[in-house]
CSV table of C-alpha atoms in Angstrom, one decimal:
chain,number,residue,atom,x,y,z
A,1,MET,CA,44.9,-13.2,100.5
A,2,ALA,CA,44.6,-12.0,96.9
A,3,LYS,CA,41.1,-11.4,95.6
A,4,ARG,CA,40.0,-13.7,92.7
A,5,LYS,CA,39.0,-12.1,89.4
A,6,ARG,CA,35.5,-12.9,88.2
A,7,LEU,CA,35.3,-14.2,84.6
A,8,THR,CA,32.4,-13.5,82.2
A,9,PRO,CA,31.5,-15.4,79.0
A,10,ALA,CA,32.6,-14.0,75.7
A,11,VAL,CA,29.9,-12.5,73.4
A,12,ILE,CA,29.7,-14.2,70.0
A,13,THR,CA,27.8,-12.1,67.6
A,14,ASP,CA,27.3,-14.8,65.0
A,15,ALA,CA,25.7,-17.3,67.4
A,16,PRO,CA,22.1,-18.2,66.8
A,17,ALA,CA,19.4,-16.7,68.9
A,18,LEU,CA,18.2,-18.6,71.9
A,19,GLU,CA,15.4,-21.0,71.2
A,20,THR,CA,12.1,-19.8,72.3
A,21,LYS,CA,8.6,-21.3,72.2
A,22,SER,CA,7.7,-19.4,69.1
A,23,ALA,CA,10.8,-20.8,67.3
A,24,ILE,CA,9.6,-24.4,67.7
A,25,PRO,CA,7.8,-25.5,64.4
A,26,ARG,CA,4.2,-26.5,64.7
A,27,TYR,CA,2.8,-29.5,62.7
A,28,PRO,CA,-0.9,-29.9,62.0
A,29,LEU,CA,-1.0,-33.4,63.1
A,30,GLY,CA,1.7,-33.2,65.6
A,31,VAL,CA,3.9,-35.5,63.5
A,32,ALA,CA,7.0,-34.2,61.7
A,33,PRO,CA,7.1,-35.1,58.0
A,34,LYS,CA,9.6,-37.8,57.0
A,35,THR,CA,12.7,-36.7,55.3
A,36,ARG,CA,14.8,-38.7,52.8
A,37,ALA,CA,18.4,-39.2,53.2
A,38,PRO,CA,20.4,-38.4,50.1
A,39,ILE,CA,21.5,-42.1,49.8
A,40,ALA,CA,17.9,-43.1,49.2
A,41,ASP,CA,17.5,-40.8,46.3
A,42,VAL,CA,20.7,-42.2,44.8
A,43,ALA,CA,19.5,-45.8,45.2
A,44,GLN,CA,16.1,-45.0,43.6
A,45,ASP,CA,17.7,-43.3,40.6
A,46,ALA,CA,20.0,-46.3,40.1
A,47,SER,CA,17.1,-48.7,40.4
A,48,ALA,CA,15.0,-46.8,37.9
A,49,SER,CA,17.9,-46.6,35.5
A,50,ALA,CA,18.6,-50.3,35.7
A,51,ALA,CA,14.9,-51.1,35.1
A,52,LEU,CA,14.9,-48.9,32.0
A,53,THR,CA,18.1,-50.5,30.7
A,54,GLU,CA,16.6,-53.9,31.2
A,55,ILE,CA,13.4,-53.0,29.4
A,56,ALA,CA,15.4,-51.5,26.5
A,57,GLN,CA,17.6,-54.6,26.3
A,58,THR,CA,14.5,-56.9,26.4
A,59,LEU,CA,12.9,-55.0,23.5
A,60,THR,CA,16.2,-55.0,21.6
A,61,ASP,CA,16.6,-58.8,22.0
A,62,ALA,CA,12.9,-59.4,21.1
A,63,ARG,CA,13.4,-57.3,17.9
A,64,ASN,CA,16.7,-59.1,17.0
A,65,GLU,CA,15.2,-62.5,17.6
A,66,GLY,CA,12.0,-61.9,15.7
A,67,ARG,CA,9.7,-61.9,18.7
A,68,LEU,CA,8.5,-58.3,18.4
A,69,ILE,CA,5.5,-57.3,16.3
A,70,GLN,CA,6.0,-53.9,14.7
A,71,ARG,CA,3.8,-51.6,12.7
A,72,ILE,CA,5.4,-50.9,9.3
A,73,PRO,CA,4.2,-48.7,6.4
A,74,LEU,CA,2.9,-51.1,3.8
A,75,GLU,CA,4.7,-49.2,1.0
A,76,LEU,CA,8.0,-50.1,2.5
A,77,VAL,CA,7.5,-53.9,2.2
A,78,SER,CA,8.6,-55.5,-1.1
A,79,ASP,CA,7.0,-58.8,-2.0
A,80,GLU,CA,9.6,-59.5,-4.7
A,81,TYR,CA,12.4,-60.2,-2.2
A,82,LEU,CA,11.9,-64.0,-2.7
A,83,VAL,CA,10.4,-66.0,-5.5
A,84,ARG,CA,7.0,-66.9,-4.2
A,85,ASP,CA,6.0,-70.5,-3.9
A,86,ARG,CA,2.3,-69.6,-4.2
A,87,ILE,CA,1.3,-69.3,-7.8
A,88,ASP,CA,-2.5,-69.0,-7.8
A,89,VAL,CA,-4.8,-67.7,-5.1
A,90,ASP,CA,-8.3,-69.2,-4.9
A,91,ASP,CA,-11.0,-66.5,-5.3
A,92,ASP,CA,-13.1,-67.9,-2.5
A,93,GLU,CA,-10.1,-67.9,-0.1
A,94,MET,CA,-9.3,-64.3,-1.0
A,95,ILE,CA,-12.9,-63.2,-0.4
A,96,THR,CA,-12.9,-64.9,3.0
A,97,LEU,CA,-9.6,-63.2,3.9
A,98,LEU,CA,-10.8,-59.8,2.8
A,99,ASP,CA,-14.0,-60.2,4.9
A,100,SER,CA,-12.0,-61.2,7.9
A,101,LEU,CA,-9.6,-58.2,7.6
A,102,ARG,CA,-12.5,-55.8,7.3
A,103,ASP,CA,-14.3,-57.2,10.3
A,104,ARG,CA,-11.5,-58.0,12.7
A,105,GLY,CA,-8.4,-56.3,11.3
A,106,GLN,CA,-5.0,-58.1,10.9
A,107,GLN,CA,-4.8,-60.9,13.4
A,108,THR,CA,-1.6,-62.5,12.2
A,109,ALA,CA,1.7,-60.6,11.5
A,110,ILE,CA,3.6,-61.1,8.3
A,111,GLU,CA,7.3,-61.9,8.4
A,112,VAL,CA,9.8,-59.6,6.8
A,113,THR,CA,13.5,-58.9,6.8
A,114,ALA,CA,15.3,-55.6,6.6
A,115,ILE,CA,17.0,-55.1,3.2
A,116,ASP,CA,18.2,-51.6,2.2
A,117,HIS,CA,17.2,-47.9,2.4
A,118,GLY,CA,14.8,-48.6,5.3
A,119,ARG,CA,12.8,-51.1,3.3
A,120,TYR,CA,11.8,-54.7,4.1
A,121,GLY,CA,11.6,-57.9,2.1
A,122,LEU,CA,8.6,-60.1,2.5
A,123,ILE,CA,9.4,-63.6,3.8
A,124,SER,CA,5.9,-65.0,4.5
A,125,GLY,CA,2.4,-63.6,4.4
A,126,TRP,CA,2.0,-62.9,0.7
A,127,ARG,CA,-1.8,-63.4,0.7
A,128,ARG,CA,-2.3,-61.1,3.6
A,129,MET,CA,-0.1,-58.5,1.8
A,130,GLN,CA,-2.3,-58.6,-1.3
A,131,ALA,CA,-5.5,-58.4,0.7
A,132,LEU,CA,-4.2,-55.4,2.7
A,133,ARG,CA,-3.2,-53.6,-0.5
A,134,HIS,CA,-6.6,-54.3,-1.9
A,135,LEU,CA,-8.1,-52.7,1.2
A,136,GLU,CA,-5.7,-49.8,0.9
A,137,VAL,CA,-4.5,-50.2,4.5
A,138,PRO,CA,-1.5,-47.9,5.2
A,139,ASP,CA,0.3,-50.1,7.8
A,140,VAL,CA,0.9,-53.8,8.3
A,141,LEU,CA,1.8,-55.7,11.4
A,142,ALA,CA,5.1,-57.5,10.9
A,143,ILE,CA,7.8,-59.4,12.6
A,144,VAL,CA,11.2,-58.5,11.5
A,145,ARG,CA,13.4,-61.5,11.1
A,146,THR,CA,17.1,-61.6,10.7
A,147,PRO,CA,17.9,-64.7,8.7
A,148,ALA,CA,21.5,-65.7,8.2
A,149,ASP,CA,21.1,-65.9,4.5
A,150,SER,CA,18.7,-66.2,1.6
A,151,ALA,CA,18.6,-70.0,2.1
A,152,GLU,CA,17.1,-69.5,5.6
A,153,SER,CA,14.6,-67.0,4.2
A,154,TYR,CA,13.4,-69.6,1.7
A,155,LEU,CA,13.2,-72.2,4.3
A,156,ALA,CA,11.1,-70.0,6.6
A,157,MET,CA,8.7,-69.2,3.8
A,158,VAL,CA,8.3,-72.9,2.8
A,159,GLU,CA,7.8,-74.0,6.4
A,160,GLU,CA,5.2,-71.3,7.1
A,161,ASN,CA,3.2,-72.2,4.0
A,162,GLU,CA,3.4,-75.9,4.7
A,163,ILE,CA,1.7,-75.2,8.0
A,164,ARG,CA,-0.9,-72.6,6.8
A,165,VAL,CA,-1.5,-73.3,3.1
A,166,GLY,CA,-2.2,-76.4,1.1
A,167,LEU,CA,0.3,-76.0,-1.7
A,168,THR,CA,0.2,-78.2,-4.7
A,169,TYR,CA,3.0,-80.5,-5.7
A,170,TYR,CA,3.8,-78.3,-8.6
A,171,GLU,CA,4.1,-75.2,-6.4
A,172,ARG,CA,6.4,-77.1,-4.0
A,173,ALA,CA,8.6,-78.3,-6.9
A,174,ARG,CA,8.7,-74.8,-8.5
A,175,ILE,CA,10.1,-73.1,-5.4
A,176,VAL,CA,12.9,-75.8,-5.3
A,177,ALA,CA,13.7,-75.1,-9.0
A,178,LYS,CA,13.7,-71.3,-8.6
A,179,ALA,CA,15.8,-71.4,-5.4
A,180,VAL,CA,18.4,-73.5,-7.3
A,181,ASP,CA,18.2,-71.1,-10.3
A,182,GLN,CA,19.0,-68.2,-8.0
A,183,GLY,CA,22.1,-70.0,-6.7
A,184,ILE,CA,20.6,-70.5,-3.2
A,185,TYR,CA,21.3,-74.3,-3.5
A,186,ARG,CA,23.8,-76.1,-5.7
A,187,THR,CA,21.4,-78.8,-7.1
A,188,ASP,CA,17.7,-79.7,-7.2
A,189,ARG,CA,18.4,-82.5,-4.8
A,190,VAL,CA,20.1,-80.3,-2.2
A,191,GLY,CA,17.3,-77.8,-2.5
A,192,LEU,CA,14.6,-80.5,-2.2
A,193,VAL,CA,16.1,-82.1,0.9
A,194,THR,CA,16.8,-78.7,2.6
A,195,LEU,CA,13.5,-77.0,2.0
A,196,PHE,CA,11.3,-80.1,2.7
A,197,HIS,CA,13.4,-81.8,5.3
A,198,ALA,CA,10.4,-82.3,7.5
A,199,ALA,CA,8.4,-84.0,4.7
A,200,SER,CA,8.3,-87.8,4.5
A,201,ARG,CA,10.5,-89.6,2.0
A,202,PRO,CA,7.6,-90.6,-0.3
A,203,LYS,CA,6.4,-87.0,-0.3
A,204,ARG,CA,9.8,-85.6,-1.2
A,205,SER,CA,10.1,-88.2,-3.9
A,206,LYS,CA,6.8,-86.9,-5.5
A,207,ILE,CA,8.0,-83.3,-5.2
A,208,GLY,CA,11.2,-84.3,-6.9
A,209,SER,CA,9.2,-85.9,-9.8
A,210,PHE,CA,7.3,-82.6,-10.2
A,211,VAL,CA,10.6,-80.7,-10.4
A,212,GLY,CA,11.2,-82.4,-13.7
A,213,ILE,CA,7.9,-81.1,-15.0
A,214,VAL,CA,8.8,-77.6,-13.8
A,215,ARG,CA,12.1,-77.8,-15.6
A,216,ALA,CA,10.5,-78.9,-18.8
A,217,LEU,CA,7.2,-77.1,-19.1
A,218,ASP,CA,7.1,-74.2,-16.6
A,219,ASP,CA,7.2,-71.5,-19.3
A,220,HIS,CA,4.4,-73.1,-21.3
A,221,LEU,CA,1.8,-74.4,-18.8
A,222,ARG,CA,-1.1,-72.1,-18.2
A,223,PHE,CA,-2.8,-74.1,-15.4
A,224,PRO,CA,0.1,-75.9,-13.7
A,225,THR,CA,-1.5,-76.0,-10.3
A,226,ALA,CA,-4.4,-78.1,-11.7
A,227,ILE,CA,-2.0,-81.0,-12.4
A,228,THR,CA,-3.1,-83.8,-10.0
A,229,GLU,CA,-0.6,-86.0,-8.2
A,230,ARG,CA,-1.5,-89.0,-10.3
A,231,SER,CA,-1.3,-87.3,-13.7
A,232,GLY,CA,1.8,-85.4,-12.6
A,233,LEU,CA,3.7,-88.5,-11.7
A,234,ALA,CA,2.7,-90.1,-15.0
A,235,LEU,CA,3.8,-87.0,-16.9
A,236,ALA,CA,7.1,-86.9,-15.1
A,237,ALA,CA,7.8,-90.5,-15.9
A,238,ALA,CA,7.0,-89.9,-19.6
A,239,LEU,CA,9.2,-86.8,-19.8
A,240,GLU,CA,12.1,-88.8,-18.3
A,241,ALA,CA,11.6,-91.7,-20.8
A,242,ASP,CA,11.3,-89.4,-23.9
A,243,VAL,CA,13.5,-86.3,-24.1
A,244,THR,CA,11.5,-85.0,-27.1
A,245,LEU,CA,8.1,-85.2,-25.3
A,246,ALA,CA,8.4,-81.8,-23.6
A,247,ASP,CA,8.8,-80.0,-26.9
A,248,LYS,CA,5.8,-81.8,-28.4
A,249,ILE,CA,3.6,-80.9,-25.4
A,250,ALA,CA,4.8,-77.3,-25.4
A,251,SER,CA,4.1,-77.0,-29.2
A,252,GLU,CA,0.6,-78.4,-28.8
A,253,ILE,CA,-0.2,-76.1,-25.9
A,254,ASN,CA,1.1,-73.0,-27.6
A,255,ALA,CA,-0.8,-73.9,-30.8
A,256,ASN,CA,-4.2,-74.5,-29.1
A,257,SER,CA,-3.9,-71.9,-26.2
A,258,PRO,CA,-6.2,-73.8,-23.8
A,259,LYS,CA,-8.6,-71.5,-21.9
A,260,THR,CA,-9.4,-73.9,-19.1
A,261,ALA,CA,-7.5,-76.3,-16.9
A,262,ASP,CA,-9.5,-79.2,-18.3
A,263,ALA,CA,-8.5,-78.3,-21.8
A,264,GLU,CA,-4.9,-78.2,-21.0
A,265,ALA,CA,-5.1,-81.5,-19.1
A,266,ALA,CA,-6.7,-83.1,-22.1
A,267,ILE,CA,-3.8,-82.0,-24.3
A,268,ILE,CA,-1.3,-83.5,-21.8
A,269,ALA,CA,-3.3,-86.7,-21.4
A,270,ALA,CA,-3.3,-87.3,-25.2
A,271,PHE,CA,0.5,-87.7,-25.0
A,272,LEU,CA,0.3,-90.1,-22.1
A,273,GLN,CA,-2.0,-92.6,-23.8
A,274,PRO,CA,-0.2,-95.9,-24.3
A,275,ALA,CA,0.6,-96.7,-27.9
A,276,THR,CA,-1.7,-99.3,-29.6
A,277,THR,CA,0.2,-102.6,-30.0
A,278,PRO,CA,-0.9,-105.5,-32.1
A,279,PRO,CA,-2.2,-108.5,-30.1
A,280,ALA,CA,0.4,-111.0,-29.2
A,281,ALA,CA,0.4,-114.1,-31.4
A,282,LYS,CA,-1.2,-117.1,-29.8
A,283,ALA,CA,0.9,-120.1,-29.1
A,284,PRO,CA,0.3,-123.0,-31.6
A,285,ALA,CA,-2.5,-125.3,-30.5
A,286,PRO,CA,-1.3,-128.5,-29.0
A,287,ALA,CA,-1.4,-131.6,-31.2
A,288,LEU,CA,-4.2,-134.0,-30.1
A,289,GLY,CA,-4.1,-137.7,-30.4
A,290,GLY,CA,-1.3,-140.2,-30.1
A,291,ASP,CA,0.0,-142.5,-27.4
A,292,SER,CA,-0.3,-141.7,-23.7
A,293,LEU,CA,2.5,-141.7,-21.2
A,294,THR,CA,1.4,-140.2,-17.9
A,295,GLU,CA,-1.8,-139.4,-16.1
A,296,ALA,CA,-3.3,-136.1,-17.0
A,297,PRO,CA,-4.1,-133.4,-14.4
A,298,ARG,CA,-7.6,-133.6,-13.0
A,299,GLU,CA,-8.6,-130.3,-14.7
A,300,LEU,CA,-8.4,-132.0,-18.1
A,301,GLY,CA,-11.0,-134.6,-17.3
A,302,GLN,CA,-10.9,-138.1,-15.9
A,303,GLY,CA,-9.1,-140.6,-18.1
A,304,LEU,CA,-7.2,-138.1,-20.2
A,305,ARG,CA,-3.5,-138.7,-20.7
A,306,TYR,CA,-0.8,-136.4,-22.1
A,307,LYS,CA,2.9,-136.3,-23.0
A,308,ARG,CA,5.2,-133.6,-24.3
A,309,THR,CA,7.2,-134.1,-27.5
A,310,ALA,CA,10.7,-133.0,-28.1
A,311,LYS,CA,9.3,-129.8,-29.8
A,312,GLY,CA,7.3,-129.0,-26.7
A,313,GLU,CA,4.0,-130.1,-28.1
A,314,ILE,CA,1.4,-131.7,-25.8
A,315,VAL,CA,-0.1,-134.9,-27.1
A,316,LEU,CA,-3.3,-136.1,-25.6
A,317,SER,CA,-5.3,-139.3,-25.7
A,318,GLY,CA,-8.4,-140.4,-24.1
A,319,PRO,CA,-12.2,-140.2,-24.3
A,320,ARG,CA,-14.2,-137.2,-25.6
A,321,LEU,CA,-11.4,-136.1,-28.0
A,322,ASP,CA,-13.9,-136.4,-30.9
A,323,ASP,CA,-16.2,-133.8,-29.3
A,324,ALA,CA,-15.4,-130.5,-31.1
A,325,ASP,CA,-16.5,-128.2,-28.2
A,326,PHE,CA,-14.5,-130.2,-25.7
A,327,ARG,CA,-11.4,-130.1,-28.0
A,328,GLN,CA,-11.7,-126.3,-28.3
A,329,LYS,CA,-12.0,-125.8,-24.6
A,330,LEU,CA,-9.1,-128.1,-24.0
A,331,GLN,CA,-6.9,-126.3,-26.5
A,332,ASP,CA,-7.7,-122.9,-24.8
A,333,PHE,CA,-6.9,-124.4,-21.4
A,334,LEU,CA,-3.6,-125.8,-22.6
A,335,THR,CA,-2.7,-122.6,-24.4
A,336,ALA,CA,-3.0,-120.8,-21.1
A,337,LEU,CA,-0.6,-123.1,-19.3
């Protein structure tokens, strides 16, 4: 029987060395640290990227929709972008605003819109702008709006001031006239209804009356915001009734150069005084005496009788007609009939 050949394993030189006790890693706490699979890193990176994208989009949307308050250099904001509806600023109001800005800083953002060359046009917050400039503050907190057109900018300004500031009727009417003059609206009527759409019909009517005053006297009045509602409506009616009145008032104001609102109001009031008219002629006294036809009214006294002639005269008969005082009172009574 043939002898079997004994086989031996092949020697592989690149094979790792046999594991020994010293080759087993030792861990301080006896627990191997956790390792991350590559897929976990990929998932985390994707999640972080998505979060950053969402934050960036949220900020972009807030900026585009005018919900993001930004800090803008004050020198880059132009307050001549719109014709302002506020003409005068009360000194006490400005002092109060300055004190508040010094003590607490700017609490309410202004509203602006991007125009050109990195600059911004002021929509609302004119008083805050003036106060901040007075305090030489370098930056202003602002919300950047993106109105569709100038008409929307004017509307935003008017609505903001209607809420925050008590504008006079003259100031409201003036912004209507100026917006129309700049071609924002076709007519005074369209501008009035658009800018003050939230106002009541009587209020819009009064503003419309003051628009006539603005058209006629805006270049001549020195204290237009002092015109009260009552005197303004009377002036508007007078200007509409007499087309020459505006020139007369303007000439008088320019000649006298009133230094106070009361002095200017007195000049205007002089033109609104009603003209003196001669007293109306009294109706001829009724003829007394003659025949009676019907019973007289009780107010004439018991027993008196009267009749009307073809000429409309009243003929009386009865007792006490010889009393002069009674006859005079009776004539006065009958004249008032």
